């Protein structure tokens, strides 16, 4: 069938307007990657270079912001926080766990989404999502809410630790219970699946509880089996959300419990109705899990999948094509293996075992679109350790390889592109600065510690955090005689696994336990 133009058809002009809108005077950072193109670059200027972590308040983990240099405010999160903050119209939203409880009614391990006031850091509301009860195999203890939230208009969209996609009212319950969903009290006691099977018990609502507008349960509706954790972020285009399902292998890492479940789906942004899914049969060849977030640009959806291939899908189909059981199957435009052939097979033509140093990898890093090209890098769960990697530059329309860069190890970091240069970090702790046109390295800077987050390029600087609780600031240029210029290193109290973001003159740095808002003070 011909997909509904009101929801699916996207013109180049609309995409251009959306991209320009991200750099309007408001200068918000509304989603993972900043824009649907997912380039980790901000046009903010005047960001602070001098920063400090501040002192803990006696007998607590709270930080006294007055002792942290150039700190506007700092808030305590849970004991672990991996998603990246998003900012829109005065609200800062971030995921964590419940090891620093804010609501009396919320007990024990939970996935938590917190919404803070952008000016003061005061908590406005929080979403409290119960654990799946499956343990480490699908909802690892204390990982919390790992996905970044998309904020758009009145709503915020997040993928929960239970494999749900939720649309939330950005005002919380402060303006009443909006939308068709009215079972927030039962949701706190059992999630969407607990409501549907009648096992959810009501938990009293508080003024600071979230307002759920609609929800879609990928595990119940599609049979999706997340491996370890559900983790990715949605991208929106023309009224549709594109969602990675986190479908993966079982605890033994040998079997794929649901090989027929989709690895990426499309939901109606207004209603949460399932309107489409990938038909590439990705799940049949999953190496570990699907954790990469989709990107969107110039009429195509780009998805780095759990089989080690990157796919381009067109939301638009010709009449009579792409139908399956009443759903629209996203037409596959092209797919490209993100692995070099020698990562897949050895010199004797035998397959190389997964999770070995020289073996194949999947995508966790997000594809980045920039001026007609797509930049993608392979990697694995950090628990698998270090190994060979590859960054590829592809023609975004055809998938044709323009250049490859193999002097990089496995990475879960997303690239940043600015001024004909590309920066990307690898898990081994190295930051690579490449020529955008040739893929040749200008410099490689070793932070001497594992890196989970992504580079942010803003104000002529490259910001990157590492496992040793450091924020490294480098000059965003090609360096001198093959050397990067280090501008500063800030020592925090706990690891910096998340990515820095900048909005409205403020630099946000998220450690495992705290979210800092830094600004240059006169």
Coordinates of C-alpha atoms in Angstrom, one line a residue:
X1 CA 0.0 0.0 0.0
X2 CA 1.0 3.6 -0.4
X3 CA 2.0 4.8 3.1
X4 CA -0.1 7.8 4.4
X5 CA 1.7 11.0 3.3
X6 CA 0.4 12.8 6.3
X7 CA 2.5 10.5 8.5
X8 CA 5.2 9.1 6.3
X9 CA 6.0 11.3 3.3
X10 CA 8.9 13.7 4.1
X11 CA 10.2 16.2 1.8
X12 CA 13.7 17.5 1.7
X13 CA 12.4 21.0 2.7
X14 CA 10.7 19.6 5.8
X15 CA 13.9 17.8 6.9
X16 CA 15.8 21.0 6.3
X17 CA 13.4 23.0 8.4
X18 CA 13.6 20.5 11.2
X19 CA 17.4 20.6 11.2
X20 CA 17.6 24.3 11.2
X21 CA 15.0 24.5 13.9
X22 CA 17.4 22.6 16.2
X23 CA 19.8 25.5 16.1
X24 CA 17.2 28.3 16.7
X25 CA 17.7 30.9 19.3
X26 CA 16.2 28.5 21.9
X27 CA 19.3 26.3 21.4
X28 CA 17.6 23.4 23.2
X29 CA 19.0 19.8 23.0
X30 CA 15.8 17.8 22.6
X31 CA 17.0 14.3 21.8
X32 CA 19.9 11.9 21.8
X33 CA 22.4 13.3 19.3
X34 CA 20.7 16.8 19.3
X35 CA 18.9 16.3 16.0
X36 CA 17.5 13.4 14.0
X37 CA 20.8 13.4 12.0
X38 CA 22.5 12.5 15.4
X39 CA 25.7 14.6 14.9
X40 CA 27.0 15.3 18.4
X41 CA 27.7 19.0 17.7
X42 CA 26.3 22.0 19.5
X43 CA 26.5 25.6 18.3
X44 CA 26.6 26.9 21.9
X45 CA 29.4 29.4 22.6
X46 CA 30.8 30.8 25.8
X47 CA 30.8 27.5 27.6
X48 CA 33.0 27.2 30.7
X49 CA 36.5 25.7 30.5
X50 CA 37.2 25.9 34.2
X51 CA 35.0 23.5 36.1
X52 CA 35.3 21.4 39.3
X53 CA 33.3 18.6 40.9
X54 CA 32.8 20.4 44.2
X55 CA 32.7 19.0 47.7
X56 CA 30.3 16.4 49.1
X57 CA 28.1 17.6 51.9
X58 CA 29.0 15.9 55.1
X59 CA 27.4 12.5 55.7
X60 CA 25.8 12.4 52.2
X61 CA 26.5 12.0 48.5
X62 CA 25.0 15.4 47.8
X63 CA 27.3 18.0 46.3
X64 CA 27.5 21.6 47.5
X65 CA 27.2 23.6 44.2
X66 CA 28.9 26.6 45.8
X67 CA 32.1 24.6 46.0
X68 CA 32.0 23.5 42.3
X69 CA 33.6 26.1 40.0
X70 CA 31.2 27.6 37.4
X71 CA 28.4 25.3 38.7
X72 CA 24.8 26.6 38.2
X73 CA 23.3 23.6 40.0
X74 CA 24.0 20.0 40.6
X75 CA 21.4 17.2 41.4
X76 CA 21.8 13.8 42.9
X77 CA 20.8 10.9 40.6
X78 CA 20.6 7.2 41.5
X79 CA 23.7 5.0 41.9
X80 CA 23.9 4.4 38.1
X81 CA 23.0 6.7 35.1
X82 CA 23.8 5.9 31.5
X83 CA 21.3 7.8 29.3
X84 CA 22.1 11.4 28.3
X85 CA 20.1 14.5 29.4
X86 CA 17.7 16.2 26.9
X87 CA 16.6 19.8 27.3
X88 CA 13.5 21.6 26.0
X89 CA 11.6 24.7 27.1
X90 CA 12.8 24.8 30.7
X91 CA 12.8 21.1 31.4
X92 CA 15.8 18.8 31.7
X93 CA 15.0 15.0 31.5
X94 CA 17.4 12.2 32.3
X95 CA 17.2 8.5 33.2
X96 CA 18.7 6.7 36.3
X97 CA 17.8 4.1 38.9
X98 CA 16.0 4.4 42.3
X99 CA 19.0 4.2 44.7
X100 CA 18.4 7.8 45.8
X101 CA 14.6 7.6 46.2
X102 CA 12.6 10.9 45.7
X103 CA 9.1 9.5 46.2
X104 CA 8.0 7.7 49.4
X105 CA 5.7 5.4 47.4
X106 CA 8.5 4.1 45.1
X107 CA 10.5 1.3 46.8
X108 CA 13.4 -0.8 45.6
X109 CA 15.1 -1.2 42.3
X110 CA 13.3 0.7 39.5
X111 CA 14.0 2.4 36.2
X112 CA 13.6 6.1 36.8
X113 CA 13.1 9.1 34.5
X114 CA 13.6 12.5 36.3
X115 CA 12.5 15.9 35.0
X116 CA 14.2 18.9 36.5
X117 CA 13.7 22.6 36.2
X118 CA 16.3 24.0 33.8
X119 CA 16.9 27.1 35.8
X120 CA 17.0 25.7 39.4
X121 CA 17.5 22.0 39.1
X122 CA 14.4 21.4 41.2
X123 CA 12.6 18.0 40.6
X124 CA 9.4 18.6 38.7
X125 CA 8.2 15.0 38.3
X126 CA 9.5 11.4 37.8
X127 CA 8.5 8.2 36.0
X128 CA 8.9 5.1 38.1
X129 CA 9.1 1.9 36.1
X130 CA 9.1 -1.5 37.9
X131 CA 11.7 -4.1 37.0
X132 CA 10.7 -7.0 34.6
X133 CA 11.6 -9.6 37.2
X134 CA 13.7 -11.5 34.7
X135 CA 17.0 -10.6 36.4
X136 CA 20.2 -10.0 34.4
X137 CA 19.0 -11.8 31.3
X138 CA 16.6 -9.0 30.3
X139 CA 16.6 -6.3 32.9
X140 CA 19.9 -6.2 34.7
X141 CA 19.8 -5.1 38.3
X142 CA 20.3 -1.4 39.1
X143 CA 21.0 -0.3 35.5
X144 CA 17.9 1.9 35.7
X145 CA 16.6 3.7 32.6
X146 CA 19.4 3.7 30.0
X147 CA 17.5 5.4 27.2
X148 CA 17.6 9.1 26.5
X149 CA 14.3 10.9 26.2
X150 CA 13.0 12.6 23.1
X151 CA 11.2 15.9 24.0
X152 CA 8.9 17.4 21.4
X153 CA 6.1 19.8 21.8
X154 CA 4.0 18.9 24.9
X155 CA 5.3 15.4 25.1
X156 CA 8.4 13.3 25.9
X157 CA 9.0 9.8 24.5
X158 CA 11.2 7.2 26.2
X159 CA 12.0 3.5 26.0
X160 CA 11.8 1.9 29.4
X161 CA 13.7 -0.9 31.1
X162 CA 10.6 -3.1 30.6
X163 CA 10.8 -2.8 26.8
X164 CA 8.0 -0.3 26.6
X165 CA 7.7 2.9 24.6
X166 CA 5.9 5.6 26.6
X167 CA 4.6 9.0 25.7
X168 CA 4.7 11.3 28.7
X169 CA 3.2 14.7 29.4
X170 CA 6.1 17.0 29.9
X171 CA 4.1 18.8 32.6
X172 CA 3.7 15.7 34.6
X173 CA 0.4 15.4 36.6
X174 CA 0.6 19.1 37.5
X175 CA -1.9 20.0 34.7
X176 CA -4.1 16.9 35.3
X177 CA -4.1 13.4 33.9
X178 CA -4.0 14.0 30.1
X179 CA -4.4 11.5 27.3
X180 CA -6.3 8.1 27.1
X181 CA -4.0 6.4 29.7
X182 CA -5.4 6.7 33.2
X183 CA -3.7 3.7 35.0
X184 CA -0.6 5.5 36.3
X185 CA -1.2 4.0 39.8
X186 CA -1.3 0.5 38.4
X187 CA 1.6 1.2 36.1
X188 CA 3.8 1.9 39.2
X189 CA 2.8 -1.5 40.5
X190 CA 3.4 -3.7 37.5
X191 CA 4.1 -1.8 34.2
X192 CA 2.0 -2.2 31.1
X193 CA 2.2 -6.0 31.1
X194 CA 1.0 -6.1 34.7
X195 CA -2.0 -3.9 33.8
X196 CA -2.8 -6.1 30.8
X197 CA -2.6 -9.4 32.6
X198 CA -4.2 -8.2 35.8
X199 CA -1.2 -8.7 38.1
X200 CA -0.4 -5.0 38.7
X201 CA -1.3 -3.6 42.1
X202 CA -2.1 0.0 42.5
X203 CA 0.6 2.2 44.1
X204 CA -0.6 5.6 45.4
X205 CA 0.1 8.5 43.1
X206 CA 2.0 11.6 44.4
X207 CA 2.2 15.1 43.0
X208 CA 5.6 14.4 41.5
X209 CA 4.5 11.3 39.5
X210 CA 4.7 11.2 35.8
X211 CA 1.6 11.5 33.5
X212 CA 1.6 8.7 30.9
X213 CA -0.3 9.6 27.7
X214 CA 0.1 6.3 26.0
X215 CA 2.2 3.2 26.1
X216 CA 3.3 0.4 23.8
X217 CA 4.7 -2.9 25.3
X218 CA 7.2 -4.4 22.8
X219 CA 7.6 -7.6 24.8
X220 CA 3.9 -8.3 25.1
X221 CA 2.9 -7.2 21.7
X222 CA 5.8 -8.4 19.6
X223 CA 7.4 -11.1 21.8
X224 CA 10.7 -9.1 21.9
X225 CA 13.3 -10.6 24.2
X226 CA 15.7 -7.9 25.4
X227 CA 19.2 -9.1 26.3
X228 CA 20.5 -7.6 29.6
X229 CA 18.7 -4.3 29.1
X230 CA 16.4 -2.3 26.8
X231 CA 18.6 0.6 25.7
X232 CA 18.2 3.0 22.8
X233 CA 16.4 6.2 22.0
X234 CA 13.6 6.9 19.5
X235 CA 13.8 9.2 16.5
X236 CA 10.7 11.0 15.1
X237 CA 9.9 12.0 11.6
X238 CA 6.6 13.2 10.2
X239 CA 4.5 11.9 13.0
X240 CA 6.2 8.5 13.3
X241 CA 8.5 7.2 16.0
X242 CA 11.3 4.8 14.9
X243 CA 12.2 2.5 17.7
X244 CA 14.9 -0.1 18.2
X245 CA 13.4 -3.0 20.1
X246 CA 16.6 -4.3 21.9
X247 CA 15.7 -7.9 20.8
X248 CA 18.7 -10.2 21.6
X249 CA 20.1 -13.5 22.5
X250 CA 19.4 -15.6 25.7
X251 CA 21.5 -15.8 28.8
X252 CA 23.7 -18.5 27.3
X253 CA 24.5 -16.2 24.3
X254 CA 23.9 -19.3 22.1
X255 CA 20.2 -19.0 21.2
X256 CA 18.0 -16.3 19.9
X257 CA 14.7 -16.8 21.7
X258 CA 12.5 -14.8 19.3
X259 CA 14.2 -14.8 15.8
X260 CA 11.0 -13.6 14.2
X261 CA 10.6 -10.5 16.3
X262 CA 11.5 -7.2 14.6
X263 CA 14.6 -5.3 15.5
X264 CA 13.1 -1.9 14.6
X265 CA 9.5 -0.8 14.5
X266 CA 7.5 2.3 13.7
X267 CA 4.8 3.7 16.0
X268 CA 2.2 6.4 15.4
X269 CA 3.5 9.3 17.4
X270 CA 0.1 10.5 18.4
X271 CA -1.5 7.2 19.4
X272 CA 1.3 4.7 20.0
X273 CA -0.2 2.4 17.4
X274 CA 2.2 0.0 15.6
X275 CA 2.2 1.1 12.0
X276 CA 5.3 -0.6 10.6
X277 CA 8.4 -2.6 11.1
X278 CA 11.6 -3.7 9.4
X279 CA 11.3 -6.8 7.2
X280 CA 15.0 -7.5 6.8
X281 CA 14.9 -10.5 9.3
X282 CA 17.7 -8.9 11.3
X283 CA 16.8 -10.9 14.5
X284 CA 17.7 -14.2 12.8
X285 CA 21.4 -13.2 12.8
X286 CA 21.7 -11.2 16.0
X287 CA 25.2 -11.4 17.5
X288 CA 24.3 -10.1 20.9
X289 CA 21.6 -7.5 21.0
X290 CA 20.1 -4.5 19.2
X291 CA 21.1 -1.3 21.2
X292 CA 21.8 1.3 18.5
X293 CA 19.4 4.2 18.1
X294 CA 18.0 5.0 14.6
X295 CA 18.8 8.2 12.8
X296 CA 16.7 10.0 10.2
X297 CA 17.7 12.4 7.4
X298 CA 16.6 13.3 3.9
X299 CA 13.7 10.9 3.7
X300 CA 15.5 7.8 5.0
X301 CA 15.8 6.0 8.3
X302 CA 19.2 4.6 9.2
X303 CA 19.7 1.8 11.6
X304 CA 22.8 0.1 12.9
X305 CA 21.7 -3.4 13.7
X306 CA 22.6 -6.3 16.0
X307 CA 23.8 -8.4 13.1
X308 CA 26.6 -6.0 12.3
X309 CA 25.0 -4.4 9.2
X310 CA 23.7 -0.9 8.8
X311 CA 20.4 -0.5 7.0
X312 CA 18.7 2.3 5.2
X313 CA 14.9 2.2 5.1
X314 CA 12.4 4.3 3.1
X315 CA 9.2 5.2 4.9
X316 CA 7.5 5.5 1.5
X317 CA 6.3 2.5 -0.5
X318 CA 4.7 2.1 -3.9
X319 CA 1.1 0.8 -4.0
X320 CA 0.8 -2.9 -3.4
X321 CA 4.2 -3.4 -1.8
X322 CA 5.4 -3.8 1.7
X323 CA 2.2 -5.3 3.3
X324 CA 2.3 -8.0 5.9
X325 CA -0.6 -8.9 8.1
X326 CA -1.9 -5.4 7.9
X327 CA 1.4 -3.7 8.7
X328 CA 3.6 -1.7 6.5
X329 CA 7.0 -3.3 6.1
X330 CA 9.6 -0.6 5.7
X331 CA 11.3 -1.0 2.3
X332 CA 15.0 -1.7 2.6
X333 CA 16.9 0.7 0.4
X334 CA 20.4 -0.8 1.1
X335 CA 22.4 -2.6 3.7
X336 CA 26.2 -2.6 4.3
X337 CA 28.3 -4.8 6.5
X338 CA 30.0 -2.7 9.1
X339 CA 32.7 -5.4 9.6
X340 CA 35.7 -5.9 7.4
X341 CA 35.7 -9.3 5.8
X342 CA 38.6 -10.5 7.9
X343 CA 36.5 -9.8 11.1
X344 CA 33.9 -12.3 9.8
X345 CA 36.2 -15.1 8.6
X346 CA 39.8 -16.2 9.2
X347 CA 42.4 -16.9 6.5
X348 CA 41.0 -20.4 6.0
X349 CA 37.5 -19.1 5.4
X350 CA 36.2 -20.2 8.7
X351 CA 33.8 -18.0 10.7
X352 CA 35.5 -16.2 13.6
X353 CA 33.8 -16.6 16.9
X354 CA 31.9 -13.7 18.3
X355 CA 33.2 -11.8 21.3
X356 CA 36.8 -12.7 20.5
X357 CA 39.3 -9.9 20.0
X358 CA 39.6 -10.3 16.2
X359 CA 35.9 -11.2 15.6
X360 CA 32.9 -9.5 14.2
X361 CA 30.9 -6.8 16.1
X362 CA 27.4 -5.2 15.9
X363 CA 26.4 -1.6 16.2
X364 CA 25.8 0.2 19.5
X365 CA 27.0 3.6 18.2
X366 CA 24.4 5.6 16.4
X367 CA 24.7 6.3 12.6
X368 CA 25.5 9.9 11.9
X369 CA 24.3 11.7 8.7
X370 CA 26.2 14.7 7.4
X371 CA 25.9 16.3 4.0
X372 CA 24.8 13.2 2.1
X373 CA 27.1 10.8 3.8
X374 CA 26.6 8.4 6.7
X375 CA 29.2 7.6 9.3
X376 CA 29.0 4.3 11.3
X377 CA 31.2 2.5 13.7
X378 CA 31.0 -1.1 15.1
X379 CA 31.4 -2.2 18.7
X380 CA 30.2 -4.6 21.4
X381 CA 29.0 -4.6 25.0
X382 CA 31.8 -3.3 27.2
X383 CA 31.7 -6.5 29.2
X384 CA 33.2 -8.2 26.2
X385 CA 36.4 -6.1 26.5
X386 CA 38.5 -4.5 23.7
X387 CA 38.7 -5.7 20.1
X388 CA 39.1 -4.7 16.5
X389 CA 36.8 -2.0 15.2
X390 CA 36.0 -0.1 12.0
X391 CA 34.5 3.3 11.1
X392 CA 32.9 3.5 7.7
X393 CA 31.9 6.5 5.6
X394 CA 29.1 5.6 3.2
X395 CA 27.1 7.4 0.5
X396 CA 23.8 7.9 2.4
X397 CA 21.6 7.3 -0.7
X398 CA 23.3 4.2 -2.1
X399 CA 25.3 2.7 0.8
X400 CA 28.5 2.8 -1.4
X401 CA 31.6 2.8 0.8
X402 CA 33.6 6.1 0.4
X403 CA 36.3 5.2 3.0
X404 CA 37.0 3.0 5.9
X405 CA 39.1 3.6 9.0
X406 CA 40.4 0.5 10.8
X407 CA 42.9 2.1 13.2
X408 CA 40.1 2.2 15.8
X409 CA 39.1 -0.3 18.4
X410 CA 35.5 -1.3 19.2
X411 CA 33.4 1.6 20.1
X412 CA 30.0 2.3 21.5
X413 CA 30.5 6.1 20.9
X414 CA 28.8 8.2 18.3
X415 CA 30.9 10.5 16.1
X416 CA 31.0 14.3 16.0
X417 CA 31.5 16.2 12.7
X418 CA 32.5 19.8 12.4
X419 CA 34.6 21.9 10.1
X420 CA 35.6 19.0 7.8
X421 CA 36.8 17.0 10.8
X422 CA 35.4 14.0 12.6
X423 CA 36.0 13.0 16.2
X424 CA 35.1 9.6 17.7
X425 CA 36.2 7.8 20.9
X426 CA 36.7 4.1 21.2
X427 CA 36.2 1.8 24.2
X428 CA 39.9 1.5 24.7
X429 CA 40.0 5.2 25.7
X430 CA 41.4 6.8 22.5
X431 CA 39.9 9.9 20.8
X432 CA 40.5 9.9 17.1
X433 CA 40.4 13.1 14.9
X434 CA 40.0 12.3 11.2
X435 CA 39.9 14.2 8.0
X436 CA 36.3 14.0 7.0
X437 CA 37.0 13.6 3.3
X438 CA 39.8 11.0 3.4
X439 CA 39.3 9.2 6.7
X440 CA 43.0 9.7 7.5
X441 CA 43.9 10.5 11.2
X442 CA 45.2 13.9 12.2
X443 CA 45.8 12.7 15.7
X444 CA 44.9 10.1 18.3
X445 CA 44.6 11.1 22.0
X446 CA 44.8 8.4 24.6
X447 CA 42.8 9.2 27.8
X448 CA 44.2 6.0 29.4
X449 CA 40.8 4.9 30.5
X450 CA 37.8 3.2 29.0
X451 CA 35.2 5.4 27.2
X452 CA 31.5 4.7 27.0
X453 CA 30.1 8.1 26.1
X454 CA 30.4 10.1 22.9
X455 CA 32.4 13.2 22.0
X456 CA 30.5 16.5 22.1
X457 CA 31.9 19.3 19.9
X458 CA 30.9 22.8 21.1
X459 CA 32.5 26.2 21.4
X460 CA 35.6 25.1 19.5
X461 CA 36.2 22.3 22.0
X462 CA 35.8 18.5 22.2
X463 CA 34.3 17.2 25.5
X464 CA 34.7 13.5 26.4
X465 CA 34.3 11.7 29.7
X466 CA 35.9 8.4 30.8
X467 CA 35.7 5.5 33.3
X468 CA 38.3 7.2 35.5
X469 CA 35.8 9.9 36.4
X470 CA 37.6 12.5 34.1
X471 CA 36.2 15.0 31.7
X472 CA 38.8 15.7 29.1
X473 CA 38.6 18.9 27.0
X474 CA 40.5 19.1 23.8
X475 CA 40.8 21.8 21.2
X476 CA 38.5 21.1 18.2
X477 CA 41.1 21.3 15.4
X478 CA 43.5 19.1 13.5
X479 CA 46.3 19.7 16.0
X480 CA 49.9 20.4 15.5
X481 CA 52.4 17.8 14.1
X482 CA 50.0 15.0 14.9
X483 CA 49.3 16.0 18.5
X484 CA 46.0 17.1 20.0
X485 CA 45.9 20.2 22.2
X486 CA 44.6 19.4 25.7
X487 CA 42.8 22.3 27.2
X488 CA 41.9 20.8 30.5
X489 CA 41.0 17.7 32.6
X490 CA 38.3 17.9 35.2
X491 CA 38.2 15.2 37.9
X492 CA 34.8 14.1 39.2
X493 CA 33.7 11.8 42.0
X494 CA 32.4 8.9 39.9
X495 CA 32.7 7.6 36.3
X496 CA 31.5 9.7 33.4
X497 CA 29.7 7.1 31.2
X498 CA 27.3 9.5 29.6
X499 CA 27.9 12.1 26.9
X500 CA 28.2 15.8 27.6
X501 CA 25.4 18.0 26.1
X502 CA 25.1 21.8 25.8
X503 CA 22.0 24.0 25.7
X504 CA 21.1 27.6 26.3
X505 CA 24.6 28.5 27.4
X506 CA 24.9 25.6 29.9
X507 CA 27.1 22.5 29.7
X508 CA 25.6 19.4 31.2
X509 CA 28.0 16.8 32.6
X510 CA 26.4 13.6 34.0
X511 CA 28.4 11.2 36.2
X512 CA 27.1 7.9 37.5
X513 CA 25.6 9.7 40.5
X514 CA 25.1 13.4 39.6
X515 CA 24.0 15.7 36.9
X516 CA 25.9 19.0 36.8
X517 CA 24.8 22.2 35.0
X518 CA 27.9 24.4 34.3
X519 CA 27.9 27.9 33.0
X520 CA 30.4 30.6 32.6
X521 CA 29.9 33.1 35.5
X522 CA 30.8 36.7 35.1

